[in-house]
Amino acid sequence: MLQDLENNFSELERKISTLQKNYKNLTENLKELNTEHEELKKKYDEERRKNQVLAEEQKNIKLYSAISGNPEHNRLMKNHINRLVKEIDFCIAQLQNSGL
C-alpha cells in the first residue's frame, strides 16, 4: 500500500511537471503570437495609409486628365465642377445670411 502511494505521488509529480512545461511553452507561444500580431497590425495600417494616398493620387490624375480634355474623364470633371459650384453657392448664401 505504501508502494502504491509512492507510485501515485511519483505519477502526480511527473504529470505536474509536464503540465508546467506545457504551460511555459504555451505562454511563450502566446507572447510570440502577440508580437507577430502587433507587427502585422502595424503593416496593415501602413498599407492602408499607402492605399489611401494612392487612391487620392488616382483621383487627382483623373481630374487632371479631365482638365486636359481627355474625353473619358469629362463626366468626372463636370461632377467636380458641379461640387465646387455648390460649395461656392453655399458660401455665398452664408455670407448673405450673415449680412456681409
CSV table of C-alpha atoms in Angstrom, one decimal:
chain,number,residue,atom,x,y,z
A,1,MET,CA,0.0,0.0,0.0
A,2,LEU,CA,2.8,2.4,0.8
A,3,GLN,CA,4.4,1.5,-2.5
A,4,ASP,CA,1.2,2.3,-4.3
A,5,LEU,CA,1.0,5.7,-2.6
A,6,GLU,CA,4.6,6.4,-3.6
A,7,ASN,CA,3.9,5.4,-7.2
A,8,ASN,CA,0.8,7.6,-7.2
A,9,PHE,CA,2.8,10.6,-5.9
A,10,SER,CA,5.5,10.0,-8.4
A,11,GLU,CA,3.0,9.9,-11.2
A,12,LEU,CA,1.4,13.1,-10.0
A,13,GLU,CA,4.7,14.8,-9.8
A,14,ARG,CA,5.5,13.7,-13.3
A,15,LYS,CA,2.1,15.0,-14.6
A,16,ILE,CA,2.5,18.3,-12.7
A,17,SER,CA,6.0,18.7,-14.2
A,18,THR,CA,4.6,18.0,-17.7
A,19,LEU,CA,1.8,20.5,-17.2
A,20,GLN,CA,4.2,23.2,-16.0
A,21,LYS,CA,6.4,22.7,-19.1
A,22,ASN,CA,3.3,22.8,-21.4
A,23,TYR,CA,2.1,26.0,-19.6
A,24,LYS,CA,5.5,27.6,-20.0
A,25,ASN,CA,5.6,26.7,-23.7
A,26,LEU,CA,2.1,28.0,-24.3
A,27,THR,CA,2.8,31.3,-22.6
A,28,GLU,CA,6.0,31.7,-24.7
A,29,ASN,CA,4.0,30.9,-27.8
A,30,LEU,CA,1.3,33.4,-26.8
A,31,LYS,CA,3.9,36.1,-26.4
A,32,GLU,CA,5.4,35.4,-29.9
A,33,LEU,CA,1.9,35.4,-31.4
A,34,ASN,CA,1.1,38.7,-29.7
A,35,THR,CA,4.3,40.2,-31.1
A,36,GLU,CA,3.5,38.9,-34.5
A,37,HIS,CA,0.0,40.3,-34.3
A,38,GLU,CA,1.3,43.7,-33.4
A,39,GLU,CA,3.7,43.7,-36.3
A,40,LEU,CA,1.0,42.6,-38.7
A,41,LYS,CA,-1.3,45.3,-37.4
A,42,LYS,CA,1.4,48.0,-38.0
A,43,LYS,CA,2.0,46.7,-41.5
A,44,TYR,CA,-1.8,46.7,-42.2
A,45,ASP,CA,-2.1,50.3,-41.0
A,46,GLU,CA,0.9,51.3,-43.1
A,47,GLU,CA,-0.5,49.6,-46.2
A,48,ARG,CA,-3.9,51.2,-45.6
A,49,ARG,CA,-2.3,54.6,-45.5
A,50,LYS,CA,-0.4,53.9,-48.7
A,51,ASN,CA,-3.7,52.8,-50.3
A,52,GLN,CA,-5.4,56.0,-49.3
A,53,VAL,CA,-2.5,58.1,-50.7
A,54,LEU,CA,-2.6,56.1,-54.0
A,55,ALA,CA,-6.4,56.5,-54.2
A,56,GLU,CA,-6.1,60.2,-53.8
A,57,GLU,CA,-3.3,60.3,-56.4
A,58,GLN,CA,-5.5,58.3,-58.8
A,59,LYS,CA,-8.4,60.7,-58.2
A,60,ASN,CA,-6.1,63.7,-58.9
A,61,ILE,CA,-4.7,62.1,-62.1
A,62,LYS,CA,-8.2,61.5,-63.4
A,63,LEU,CA,-9.1,65.1,-62.6
A,64,TYR,CA,-6.0,66.4,-64.3
A,65,SER,CA,-6.8,64.2,-67.2
A,66,ALA,CA,-10.3,65.6,-67.4
A,67,ILE,CA,-9.0,69.1,-67.3
A,68,SER,CA,-6.6,68.4,-70.1
A,69,GLY,CA,-9.5,67.4,-72.3
A,70,ASN,CA,-9.5,63.6,-72.1
A,71,PRO,CA,-13.0,62.6,-73.2
A,72,GLU,CA,-13.1,59.6,-70.9
A,73,HIS,CA,-13.0,61.8,-67.8
A,74,ASN,CA,-15.3,64.6,-68.9
A,75,ARG,CA,-18.1,63.3,-66.7
A,76,LEU,CA,-15.7,63.3,-63.7
A,77,MET,CA,-14.7,66.9,-64.5
A,78,LYS,CA,-18.3,68.0,-64.8
A,79,ASN,CA,-19.1,66.4,-61.4
A,80,HIS,CA,-16.2,68.0,-59.8
A,81,ILE,CA,-17.1,71.5,-61.2
A,82,ASN,CA,-20.7,71.0,-60.0
A,83,ARG,CA,-19.5,70.2,-56.5
A,84,LEU,CA,-17.3,73.3,-56.5
A,85,VAL,CA,-20.2,75.4,-57.7
A,86,LYS,CA,-22.4,74.1,-55.0
A,87,GLU,CA,-19.8,74.8,-52.4
A,88,ILE,CA,-19.4,78.4,-53.7
A,89,ASP,CA,-23.2,78.9,-53.7
A,90,PHE,CA,-23.4,77.6,-50.2
A,91,CYS,CA,-20.6,80.0,-49.1
A,92,ILE,CA,-22.4,83.0,-50.9
A,93,ALA,CA,-25.6,82.1,-49.1
A,94,GLN,CA,-23.9,82.0,-45.7
A,95,LEU,CA,-22.3,85.4,-46.4
A,96,GLN,CA,-25.6,86.9,-47.4
A,97,ASN,CA,-27.3,85.5,-44.3
A,98,SER,CA,-24.6,86.9,-42.1
A,99,GLY,CA,-25.1,90.4,-43.6
A,100,LEU,CA,-21.7,90.8,-45.4
